[in-house]
PDB file of C-alpha atoms in Angstrom:
ATOM      1  CA  MET A   6      17.053  21.490  10.345  1.00 54.00           C
ATOM      2  CA  GLU A   7      16.329  17.782  10.099  1.00 58.00           C
ATOM      3  CA  ASP A   8      15.185  17.632  13.740  1.00 65.00           C
ATOM      4  CA  ASN A   9      12.730  20.421  13.009  1.00 80.00           C
ATOM      5  CA  PHE A  10      11.357  18.591   9.983  1.00 80.00           C
ATOM      6  CA  ASN A  11      11.059  15.326  11.888  1.00 82.00           C
ATOM      7  CA  ASP A  12       9.149  17.241  14.577  1.00 84.00           C
ATOM      8  CA  ILE A  13       6.779  18.555  11.922  1.00 86.00           C
ATOM      9  CA  ILE A  14       6.172  15.089  10.579  1.00 90.00           C
ATOM     10  CA  GLU A  15       5.611  13.768  14.107  1.00 89.00           C
ATOM     11  CA  GLU A  16       3.011  16.484  14.637  1.00 90.00           C
ATOM     12  CA  LEU A  17       1.206  15.531  11.433  1.00 92.00           C
ATOM     13  CA  LEU A  18       1.389  11.837  12.294  1.00 93.00           C
ATOM     14  CA  ASN A  19      -0.106  12.560  15.706  1.00 93.00           C
ATOM     15  CA  GLU A  20      -3.150  13.995  13.970  1.00 94.00           C
ATOM     16  CA  ILE A  21      -3.883  10.569  12.520  1.00 95.00           C
ATOM     17  CA  THR A  22      -6.245   8.840  14.925  1.00 96.00           C
ATOM     18  CA  PRO A  23      -5.507   5.249  15.986  1.00 96.00           C
ATOM     19  CA  LEU A  24      -8.718   4.159  14.265  1.00 97.00           C
ATOM     20  CA  TYR A  25      -7.745   5.799  10.999  1.00 96.00           C
ATOM     21  CA  GLN A  26      -4.261   4.266  11.125  1.00 97.00           C
ATOM     22  CA  ALA A  27      -5.698   0.846  11.933  1.00 97.00           C
ATOM     23  CA  GLN A  28      -8.076   1.122   8.970  1.00 96.00           C
ATOM     24  CA  THR A  29      -5.187   2.137   6.734  1.00 96.00           C
ATOM     25  CA  ASP A  30      -3.058  -0.720   8.031  1.00 97.00           C
ATOM     26  CA  ALA A  31      -5.866  -3.204   7.400  1.00 96.00           C
ATOM     27  CA  LYS A  32      -6.349  -2.117   3.796  1.00 96.00           C
ATOM     28  CA  MET A  33      -2.600  -2.236   3.155  1.00 96.00           C
ATOM     29  CA  SER A  34      -2.368  -5.654   4.775  1.00 96.00           C
ATOM     30  CA  ILE A  35      -5.169  -7.100   2.665  1.00 97.00           C
ATOM     31  CA  ALA A  36      -3.534  -5.748  -0.478  1.00 97.00           C
ATOM     32  CA  ALA A  37      -0.219  -7.311   0.541  1.00 97.00           C
ATOM     33  CA  ARG A  38      -1.861 -10.676   1.141  1.00 96.00           C
ATOM     34  CA  ILE A  39      -3.507 -10.579  -2.267  1.00 97.00           C
ATOM     35  CA  ALA A  40      -0.163  -9.718  -3.862  1.00 97.00           C
ATOM     36  CA  ASP A  41       1.603 -12.524  -1.960  1.00 96.00           C
ATOM     37  CA  ALA A  42      -1.037 -15.055  -2.932  1.00 97.00           C
ATOM     38  CA  MET A  43      -0.823 -14.039  -6.583  1.00 97.00           C
ATOM     39  CA  LYS A  44       2.956 -14.405  -6.433  1.00 96.00           C
ATOM     40  CA  ALA A  45       2.623 -17.847  -4.838  1.00 97.00           C
ATOM     41  CA  LYS A  46       0.322 -18.933  -7.647  1.00 97.00           C
ATOM     42  CA  GLY A  47       2.490 -17.295 -10.313  1.00 97.00           C
ATOM     43  CA  TRP A  48      -0.456 -15.144 -11.306  1.00 97.00           C
ATOM     44  CA  LYS A  49      -0.359 -11.806 -13.067  1.00 96.00           C
ATOM     45  CA  LYS A  50      -3.167  -9.294 -12.752  1.00 96.00           C
ATOM     46  CA  LYS A  51      -4.870 -10.730 -15.843  1.00 96.00           C
ATOM     47  CA  ASP A  52      -4.992 -14.170 -14.216  1.00 97.00           C
ATOM     48  CA  LEU A  53      -6.766 -12.862 -11.140  1.00 97.00           C
ATOM     49  CA  LEU A  54      -9.023 -10.809 -13.362  1.00 96.00           C
ATOM     50  CA  LYS A  55     -10.050 -13.918 -15.262  1.00 96.00           C
ATOM     51  CA  ALA A  56     -10.487 -15.976 -12.102  1.00 97.00           C
ATOM     52  CA  VAL A  57     -12.978 -13.512 -10.637  1.00 96.00           C
ATOM     53  CA  GLY A  58     -14.729 -13.061 -13.955  1.00 95.00           C
ATOM     54  CA  LYS A  59     -14.072  -9.356 -14.370  1.00 94.00           C
ATOM     55  CA  THR A  60     -12.849  -7.506 -17.432  1.00 93.00           C
ATOM     56  CA  ASN A  61     -11.424  -4.214 -16.218  1.00 94.00           C
ATOM     57  CA  GLN A  62      -7.877  -4.541 -14.925  1.00 92.00           C
ATOM     58  CA  SER A  63      -8.189  -1.307 -12.978  1.00 91.00           C
ATOM     59  CA  VAL A  64     -10.237  -3.336 -10.476  1.00 94.00           C
ATOM     60  CA  ILE A  65      -7.205  -5.468  -9.670  1.00 96.00           C
ATOM     61  CA  THR A  66      -4.979  -2.408  -9.502  1.00 94.00           C
ATOM     62  CA  ALA A  67      -7.350  -0.922  -6.942  1.00 94.00           C
ATOM     63  CA  TRP A  68      -7.340  -4.143  -4.910  1.00 96.00           C
ATOM     64  CA  LEU A  69      -3.545  -4.088  -4.771  1.00 96.00           C
ATOM     65  CA  SER A  70      -3.278  -0.378  -4.006  1.00 95.00           C
ATOM     66  CA  GLY A  71      -3.974  -0.624  -0.283  1.00 95.00           C
ATOM     67  CA  THR A  72      -6.709   1.989  -0.584  1.00 93.00           C
ATOM     68  CA  GLN A  73      -9.636  -0.299  -1.251  1.00 94.00           C
ATOM     69  CA  ASN A  74     -12.418  -0.552   1.295  1.00 94.00           C
ATOM     70  CA  PHE A  75     -13.455  -4.116   0.524  1.00 95.00           C
ATOM     71  CA  THR A  76     -16.896  -5.554   1.100  1.00 96.00           C
ATOM     72  CA  VAL A  77     -17.145  -8.915   2.796  1.00 95.00           C
ATOM     73  CA  ASP A  78     -18.552 -10.379  -0.404  1.00 95.00           C
ATOM     74  CA  THR A  79     -15.525  -9.272  -2.387  1.00 96.00           C
ATOM     75  CA  LEU A  80     -13.098 -10.612   0.211  1.00 96.00           C
ATOM     76  CA  VAL A  81     -14.834 -13.966   0.152  1.00 95.00           C
ATOM     77  CA  GLU A  82     -14.709 -14.021  -3.640  1.00 95.00           C
ATOM     78  CA  ILE A  83     -11.014 -13.126  -3.782  1.00 97.00           C
ATOM     79  CA  GLY A  84     -10.305 -15.553  -0.971  1.00 96.00           C
ATOM     80  CA  MET A  85     -11.901 -18.406  -2.862  1.00 96.00           C
ATOM     81  CA  VAL A  86      -9.796 -17.965  -5.989  1.00 97.00           C
ATOM     82  CA  LEU A  87      -6.559 -17.255  -4.122  1.00 96.00           C
ATOM     83  CA  ASP A  88      -7.077 -19.733  -1.271  1.00 94.00           C
ATOM     84  CA  ILE A  89      -6.958 -17.039   1.374  1.00 91.00           C
ATOM     85  CA  ASN A  90      -9.242 -16.936   4.380  1.00 88.00           C
ATOM     86  CA  PHE A  91      -9.231 -13.169   4.941  1.00 86.00           C
ATOM     87  CA  LEU A  92     -11.869 -13.219   7.619  1.00 81.00           C
ATOM     88  CA  ASN A  93     -10.344 -16.144   9.479  1.00 76.00           C
ATOM     89  CA  ILE A  94     -13.732 -17.709   9.785  1.00 65.00           C
ATOM     90  CA  ASN A  95     -13.657 -21.464  10.158  1.00 61.00           C
ATOM     91  CA  ASN A  96     -16.653 -23.659   9.587  1.00 54.00           C
ATOM     92  CA  ASN A  97     -17.960 -24.033  13.085  1.00 52.00           C
ATOM     93  CA  ILE A  98     -18.902 -27.454  14.204  1.00 45.00           C
ATOM     94  CA  ILE A  99     -22.082 -27.468  16.239  1.00 43.00           C
ATOM     95  CA  LYS A 100     -23.340 -30.680  17.711  1.00 42.00           C
ATOM     96  CA  PHE A 101     -26.873 -31.558  16.773  1.00 46.00           C
ATOM     97  CA  LYS A 102     -28.653 -34.585  18.016  1.00 45.00           C
ATOM     98  CA  VAL A 103     -31.199 -35.823  15.515  1.00 46.00           C
ATOM     99  CA  GLN A 104     -34.322 -37.019  17.260  1.00 48.00           C
ATOM    100  CA  ASP A 105     -34.912 -39.908  15.011  1.00 49.00           C
ATOM    101  CA  ASP A 106     -35.702 -43.464  15.953  1.00 48.00           C
ATOM    102  CA  LYS A 107     -33.549 -45.037  13.334  1.00 50.00           C
ATOM    103  CA  ASN A 108     -30.621 -42.722  12.866  1.00 47.00           C
ATOM    104  CA  GLN A 109     -28.951 -40.606  15.367  1.00 45.00           C
ATOM    105  CA  SER A 110     -25.932 -38.642  14.507  1.00 46.00           C
ATOM    106  CA  ASP A 111     -24.162 -35.767  16.013  1.00 44.00           C
ATOM    107  CA  THR A 112     -21.544 -33.285  15.045  1.00 42.00           C
ATOM    108  CA  PHE A 113     -22.294 -31.703  11.715  1.00 41.00           C
ATOM    109  CA  ASP A 114     -20.303 -29.246   9.746  1.00 42.00           C
ATOM    110  CA  LEU A 115     -22.514 -26.211  10.140  1.00 42.00           C
ATOM    111  CA  PHE A 116     -22.433 -24.704   6.717  1.00 44.00           C
ATOM    112  CA  SER A 117     -22.529 -27.773   4.557  1.00 44.00           C
ATOM    113  CA  GLN A 118     -24.936 -29.884   6.522  1.00 45.00           C
ATOM    114  CA  ILE A 119     -27.482 -27.561   8.069  1.00 43.00           C
ATOM    115  CA  THR A 120     -29.385 -27.060   4.825  1.00 44.00           C
ATOM    116  CA  GLN A 121     -29.581 -30.784   4.297  1.00 46.00           C
ATOM    117  CA  LEU A 122     -30.904 -31.276   7.807  1.00 43.00           C
ATOM    118  CA  ASN A 123     -33.437 -28.521   7.468  1.00 45.00           C
ATOM    119  CA  ASN A 124     -34.793 -30.124   4.342  1.00 46.00           C
ATOM    120  CA  HIS A 125     -35.825 -33.284   6.120  1.00 46.00           C
ATOM    121  CA  GLU A 126     -39.415 -32.886   7.127  1.00 43.00           C
ATOM    122  CA  GLY A 127     -40.728 -34.248  10.379  1.00 42.00           C
ATOM    123  CA  ARG A 128     -37.415 -34.264  12.128  1.00 44.00           C
ATOM    124  CA  LYS A 129     -36.870 -32.167  15.122  1.00 43.00           C
ATOM    125  CA  TYR A 130     -33.455 -30.886  15.958  1.00 41.00           C
ATOM    126  CA  ARG A 131     -32.038 -29.399  19.015  1.00 42.00           C
ATOM    127  CA  SER A 132     -28.682 -27.844  19.358  1.00 39.00           C
ATOM    128  CA  LEU A 133     -26.363 -29.354  21.862  1.00 40.00           C
ATOM    129  CA  ALA A 134     -23.960 -26.449  21.523  1.00 39.00           C
TER     130      ALA A 134
ATOM    131  CA  MET B  20      22.266  20.588  -9.852  1.00 92.00           C
ATOM    132  CA  GLU B  21      23.817  19.270  -6.666  1.00 95.00           C
ATOM    133  CA  ILE B  22      21.495  17.371  -4.356  1.00 96.00           C
ATOM    134  CA  GLU B  23      21.866  15.484  -1.067  1.00 96.00           C
ATOM    135  CA  LEU B  24      19.841  12.471   0.065  1.00 97.00           C
ATOM    136  CA  VAL B  25      18.451  12.746   3.595  1.00 96.00           C
ATOM    137  CA  LYS B  26      16.841   9.984   5.636  1.00 96.00           C
ATOM    138  CA  ILE B  27      13.437  10.896   7.129  1.00 95.00           C
ATOM    139  CA  GLN B  28      13.718   9.196  10.503  1.00 94.00           C
ATOM    140  CA  ALA B  29      10.208  10.078  11.670  1.00 93.00           C
ATOM    141  CA  ILE B  30       8.530   7.736   9.187  1.00 96.00           C
ATOM    142  CA  CYS B  31      11.165   5.006   8.964  1.00 97.00           C
ATOM    143  CA  GLY B  32      10.510   1.661  10.554  1.00 97.00           C
ATOM    144  CA  VAL B  33      11.472  -1.991  10.674  1.00 97.00           C
ATOM    145  CA  LYS B  34      10.029  -2.801   7.261  1.00 97.00           C
ATOM    146  CA  ALA B  35      11.030   0.220   5.184  1.00 98.00           C
ATOM    147  CA  SER B  36      12.940   3.485   5.161  1.00 98.00           C
ATOM    148  CA  PHE B  37      12.213   6.733   3.405  1.00 98.00           C
ATOM    149  CA  TYR B  38      14.661   9.280   2.112  1.00 98.00           C
ATOM    150  CA  SER B  39      14.126  12.600   0.466  1.00 97.00           C
ATOM    151  CA  PHE B  40      16.588  15.035  -1.060  1.00 97.00           C
ATOM    152  CA  ARG B  41      17.420  18.702  -0.899  1.00 96.00           C
ATOM    153  CA  GLU B  42      18.978  20.930  -3.462  1.00 93.00           C
ATOM    154  CA  GLN B  43      22.257  22.610  -2.587  1.00 88.00           C
ATOM    155  CA  GLY B  44      21.598  25.836  -0.722  1.00 89.00           C
ATOM    156  CA  ASN B  45      18.131  24.755   0.359  1.00 92.00           C
ATOM    157  CA  ASP B  46      17.681  23.650   3.961  1.00 92.00           C
ATOM    158  CA  LYS B  47      14.402  21.894   3.256  1.00 93.00           C
ATOM    159  CA  THR B  48      13.997  18.555   1.553  1.00 95.00           C
ATOM    160  CA  LYS B  49      11.578  18.183  -1.317  1.00 96.00           C
ATOM    161  CA  PHE B  50       9.262  16.071   0.822  1.00 96.00           C
ATOM    162  CA  GLU B  51       9.194  18.740   3.509  1.00 95.00           C
ATOM    163  CA  GLU B  52       8.285  21.331   0.891  1.00 94.00           C
ATOM    164  CA  PHE B  53       5.497  19.061  -0.332  1.00 95.00           C
ATOM    165  CA  LEU B  54       4.061  18.662   3.169  1.00 95.00           C
ATOM    166  CA  ARG B  55       4.281  22.369   3.964  1.00 93.00           C
ATOM    167  CA  ILE B  56       2.648  23.470   0.713  1.00 94.00           C
ATOM    168  CA  TYR B  57      -0.104  20.903   0.351  1.00 94.00           C
ATOM    169  CA  ASN B  58      -1.054  20.278   3.965  1.00 93.00           C
ATOM    170  CA  VAL B  59      -2.805  23.645   3.926  1.00 91.00           C
ATOM    171  CA  ASP B  60      -5.484  22.882   1.327  1.00 93.00           C
ATOM    172  CA  HIS B  61      -5.194  19.103   1.023  1.00 92.00           C
ATOM    173  CA  GLY B  62      -4.737  18.058   4.627  1.00 92.00           C
ATOM    174  CA  ASN B  63      -6.798  14.884   4.338  1.00 91.00           C
ATOM    175  CA  GLU B  64      -4.794  13.620   1.396  1.00 92.00           C
ATOM    176  CA  VAL B  65      -1.513  14.464   3.111  1.00 94.00           C
ATOM    177  CA  MET B  66      -2.659  12.581   6.220  1.00 94.00           C
ATOM    178  CA  ASN B  67      -3.561   9.564   4.160  1.00 93.00           C
ATOM    179  CA  ILE B  68      -0.191   9.581   2.412  1.00 94.00           C
ATOM    180  CA  LEU B  69       1.611   9.758   5.761  1.00 96.00           C
ATOM    181  CA  GLY B  70      -0.580   6.988   7.178  1.00 95.00           C
ATOM    182  CA  ARG B  71       0.232   4.776   4.231  1.00 96.00           C
ATOM    183  CA  LEU B  72       3.947   5.490   4.497  1.00 97.00           C
ATOM    184  CA  ARG B  73       3.824   4.607   8.171  1.00 97.00           C
ATOM    185  CA  SER B  74       2.014   1.370   7.318  1.00 97.00           C
ATOM    186  CA  MET B  75       4.710   0.500   4.794  1.00 97.00           C
ATOM    187  CA  SER B  76       7.567   1.228   7.155  1.00 97.00           C
ATOM    188  CA  SER B  77       6.122  -0.446  10.232  1.00 96.00           C
ATOM    189  CA  LYS B  78       4.125  -3.359   8.847  1.00 95.00           C
ATOM    190  CA  GLU B  79       4.225  -4.192   5.169  1.00 95.00           C
ATOM    191  CA  SER B  80       7.354  -2.891   3.395  1.00 95.00           C
ATOM    192  CA  ILE B  81       6.978  -1.254  -0.007  1.00 97.00           C
ATOM    193  CA  GLU B  82       4.674  -3.333  -2.177  1.00 95.00           C
ATOM    194  CA  GLU B  83       4.689  -2.243  -5.785  1.00 94.00           C
ATOM    195  CA  GLY B  84       0.910  -2.252  -5.824  1.00 95.00           C
ATOM    196  CA  TYR B  85       0.870   0.548  -3.264  1.00 96.00           C
ATOM    197  CA  LEU B  86       2.482   2.839  -5.815  1.00 95.00           C
ATOM    198  CA  LYS B  87       1.588   4.026  -9.265  1.00 93.00           C
ATOM    199  CA  MET B  88       4.607   2.743 -11.119  1.00 93.00           C
ATOM    200  CA  GLY B  89       5.648   3.768 -14.606  1.00 92.00           C
ATOM    201  CA  GLU B  90       5.815   7.483 -13.909  1.00 93.00           C
ATOM    202  CA  GLY B  91       9.303   7.799 -15.350  1.00 94.00           C
ATOM    203  CA  ARG B  92      11.247   5.922 -18.024  1.00 93.00           C
ATOM    204  CA  PRO B  93      10.333   2.236 -18.384  1.00 93.00           C
ATOM    205  CA  GLY B  94      11.671   0.277 -15.416  1.00 91.00           C
ATOM    206  CA  ASP B  95      13.420   3.186 -13.720  1.00 94.00           C
ATOM    207  CA  GLY B  96      11.421   2.913 -10.501  1.00 95.00           C
ATOM    208  CA  VAL B  97       9.944   6.390 -10.643  1.00 96.00           C
ATOM    209  CA  CYS B  98       6.446   6.217  -9.235  1.00 96.00           C
ATOM    210  CA  ALA B  99       3.710   8.237  -7.640  1.00 94.00           C
ATOM    211  CA  LEU B 100       1.841   8.052  -4.385  1.00 91.00           C
ATOM    212  CA  TYR B 101      -1.779   8.842  -4.765  1.00 72.00           C
ATOM    213  CA  ASP B 102      -3.807   8.169  -1.706  1.00 58.00           C
ATOM    214  CA  ARG B 103      -7.238   7.289  -2.955  1.00 70.00           C
ATOM    215  CA  PRO B 104      -9.022   6.836  -6.267  1.00 68.00           C
ATOM    216  CA  ARG B 105     -10.578  10.282  -6.045  1.00 78.00           C
ATOM    217  CA  SER B 106      -7.478  12.045  -4.817  1.00 84.00           C
ATOM    218  CA  ILE B 107      -5.910  14.842  -6.803  1.00 89.00           C
ATOM    219  CA  LEU B 108      -2.575  15.124  -5.007  1.00 92.00           C
ATOM    220  CA  ARG B 109       0.381  13.432  -6.634  1.00 92.00           C
ATOM    221  CA  LEU B 110       3.659  12.773  -4.752  1.00 96.00           C
ATOM    222  CA  TYR B 111       6.533  11.532  -6.906  1.00 96.00           C
ATOM    223  CA  ALA B 112       9.011   9.032  -5.572  1.00 97.00           C
ATOM    224  CA  PHE B 113      11.693   6.612  -6.654  1.00 97.00           C
ATOM    225  CA  LYS B 114      11.347   3.010  -5.501  1.00 97.00           C
ATOM    226  CA  LEU B 115      14.912   1.918  -4.914  1.00 97.00           C
ATOM    227  CA  SER B 116      13.929  -1.420  -3.389  1.00 97.00           C
ATOM    228  CA  SER B 117      11.085  -3.039  -1.484  1.00 96.00           C
ATOM    229  CA  GLN B 118      12.581  -1.386   1.598  1.00 97.00           C
ATOM    230  CA  ILE B 119      13.663   2.051   0.441  1.00 98.00           C
ATOM    231  CA  LEU B 120      11.648   4.799  -1.200  1.00 98.00           C
ATOM    232  CA  ILE B 121      13.120   8.162  -2.143  1.00 98.00           C
ATOM    233  CA  LEU B 122      10.404  10.789  -1.756  1.00 98.00           C
ATOM    234  CA  GLY B 123      10.325  13.914  -3.838  1.00 97.00           C
ATOM    235  CA  SER B 124       7.622  16.462  -4.207  1.00 96.00           C
ATOM    236  CA  GLY B 125       4.688  16.711  -6.545  1.00 94.00           C
ATOM    237  CA  GLY B 126       1.541  18.681  -6.855  1.00 93.00           C
ATOM    238  CA  VAL B 127      -2.094  18.773  -7.701  1.00 92.00           C
ATOM    239  CA  LYS B 128      -3.149  16.690 -10.680  1.00 85.00           C
ATOM    240  CA  PRO B 129      -6.816  17.386 -11.336  1.00 75.00           C
ATOM    241  CA  LYS B 130      -8.682  14.720 -13.241  1.00 72.00           C
ATOM    242  CA  HIS B 131      -8.944  16.817 -16.360  1.00 72.00           C
ATOM    243  CA  ILE B 132      -5.167  16.646 -16.736  1.00 68.00           C
ATOM    244  CA  LYS B 133      -4.399  13.404 -18.526  1.00 69.00           C
ATOM    245  CA  ALA B 134      -0.600  13.649 -18.669  1.00 71.00           C
ATOM    246  CA  LEU B 135       1.816  15.189 -16.199  1.00 68.00           C
ATOM    247  CA  GLN B 136       3.395  17.098 -19.084  1.00 73.00           C
ATOM    248  CA  GLN B 137       0.326  19.317 -19.078  1.00 80.00           C
ATOM    249  CA  ASP B 138       1.380  20.752 -15.723  1.00 86.00           C
ATOM    250  CA  PRO B 139       4.775  22.474 -15.298  1.00 89.00           C
ATOM    251  CA  ILE B 140       5.083  21.741 -11.565  1.00 91.00           C
ATOM    252  CA  LEU B 141       4.370  18.046 -11.982  1.00 91.00           C
ATOM    253  CA  THR B 142       6.714  17.912 -14.979  1.00 93.00           C
ATOM    254  CA  TYR B 143       9.536  19.520 -13.032  1.00 94.00           C
ATOM    255  CA  GLU B 144       9.144  17.430  -9.892  1.00 94.00           C
ATOM    256  CA  ASN B 145       8.846  14.264 -11.937  1.00 95.00           C
ATOM    257  CA  SER B 146      11.959  15.117 -13.925  1.00 95.00           C
ATOM    258  CA  LEU B 147      13.996  15.478 -10.730  1.00 95.00           C
ATOM    259  CA  LEU B 148      13.099  11.945  -9.694  1.00 96.00           C
ATOM    260  CA  ARG B 149      14.007  10.613 -13.143  1.00 96.00           C
ATOM    261  CA  ARG B 150      17.433  12.233 -12.941  1.00 96.00           C
ATOM    262  CA  ILE B 151      17.967  11.014  -9.387  1.00 96.00           C
ATOM    263  CA  SER B 152      16.943   7.454 -10.223  1.00 96.00           C
ATOM    264  CA  LYS B 153      19.371   7.368 -13.144  1.00 96.00           C
ATOM    265  CA  THR B 154      22.252   8.695 -11.025  1.00 96.00           C
ATOM    266  CA  ILE B 155      21.588   6.437  -8.035  1.00 96.00           C
ATOM    267  CA  ASP B 156      21.344   3.389 -10.293  1.00 95.00           C
ATOM    268  CA  THR B 157      24.768   4.191 -11.689  1.00 96.00           C
ATOM    269  CA  TYR B 158      26.282   4.783  -8.267  1.00 97.00           C
ATOM    270  CA  ILE B 159      24.877   1.510  -6.961  1.00 96.00           C
ATOM    271  CA  LYS B 160      26.269  -0.428  -9.923  1.00 96.00           C
ATOM    272  CA  GLU B 161      29.657   1.182  -9.327  1.00 97.00           C
ATOM    273  CA  GLY B 162      29.504   0.586  -5.552  1.00 96.00           C
ATOM    274  CA  ASP B 163      29.516   4.262  -4.654  1.00 97.00           C
ATOM    275  CA  ILE B 164      26.159   3.889  -2.963  1.00 97.00           C
ATOM    276  CA  TYR B 165      25.540   0.715  -1.017  1.00 97.00           C
ATOM    277  CA  TYR B 166      22.943  -0.853   1.232  1.00 97.00           C
ATOM    278  CA  GLN B 167      23.406  -1.359   4.957  1.00 96.00           C
ATOM    279  CA  ASN B 168      21.354  -2.437   7.936  1.00 93.00           C
ATOM    280  CA  ASP B 169      19.641  -5.323   6.137  1.00 95.00           C
ATOM    281  CA  GLY B 170      18.718  -3.129   3.211  1.00 96.00           C
ATOM    282  CA  LEU B 171      17.043  -0.432   5.293  1.00 97.00           C
ATOM    283  CA  GLU B 172      19.778   2.135   4.755  1.00 97.00           C
ATOM    284  CA  ILE B 173      21.892   3.462   1.953  1.00 97.00           C
ATOM    285  CA  ASN B 174      25.300   4.981   2.471  1.00 97.00           C
ATOM    286  CA  GLY B 175      28.216   6.248   0.476  1.00 96.00           C
ATOM    287  CA  GLN B 176      27.922   8.988  -2.120  1.00 95.00           C
ATOM    288  CA  LEU B 177      24.668  10.534  -0.909  1.00 96.00           C
ATOM    289  CA  ALA B 178      25.465  14.010  -2.259  1.00 96.00           C
ATOM    290  CA  PHE B 179      25.872  14.220  -6.007  1.00 96.00           C
ATOM    291  CA  GLU B 180      25.198  16.087  -9.213  1.00 94.00           C
ATOM    292  CA  ILE B 181      22.139  15.224 -11.262  1.00 92.00           C
TER     293      ILE B 181
END
């Protein structure tokens, strides 16, 4: 009886495509990481709610449910308040040589420095990367 | 009513185990009944529930956030699995621990139904889980049901009256 039922479940599970399972796993994993980070900070749902500036607690419930299809923007926002790097993106360091008579410097943090560099008129930059 | 807990090997894994139960005289567990009935018209929701259970058992264990807690008496662990925000299928379960979930049955809960008491099937299936959670809690306190295999199994008095 139990073997028959397990066979039925196996059949149903086999109908789940690898892509669908991977998507499910990813959503569940993100939810678990949010929950773990909240626990580490000693936060309740209302604390996370306040940190992201929202008012409806059902948003947090959805985030923790493992069903949420997050946007990148939302993951970045949650990551910032919970100190999680969901996307595992590090600031890339690209070497730039500043063609400047007086100052030459290389190796800039891409995200924080590129805007500053671009704001300097008259300087030409070439990537060494 | 006499019931017997049965482990559902096909969806158990290294992070969590799932049990269901069958009533005396019935060869099918409640979870099997749920799958057989609702897979016909709600196949997508059933698939999603199974996918999530497999995720829990193989990768994540049973996070409380994955479940809709508070479906029984306060703190009794009776919960519901609903697969997505717009889903209408409701599967009742009892969260024994972060590694063991006892799966029951459930039914369709359309959005216009605000409380499970408005539907006799949901009320009945929910009540079974409440009775089971109360009995198992007592048996665990008294040592008649105990954990094994690093908390992934329960053994002892797995057949009992509720």
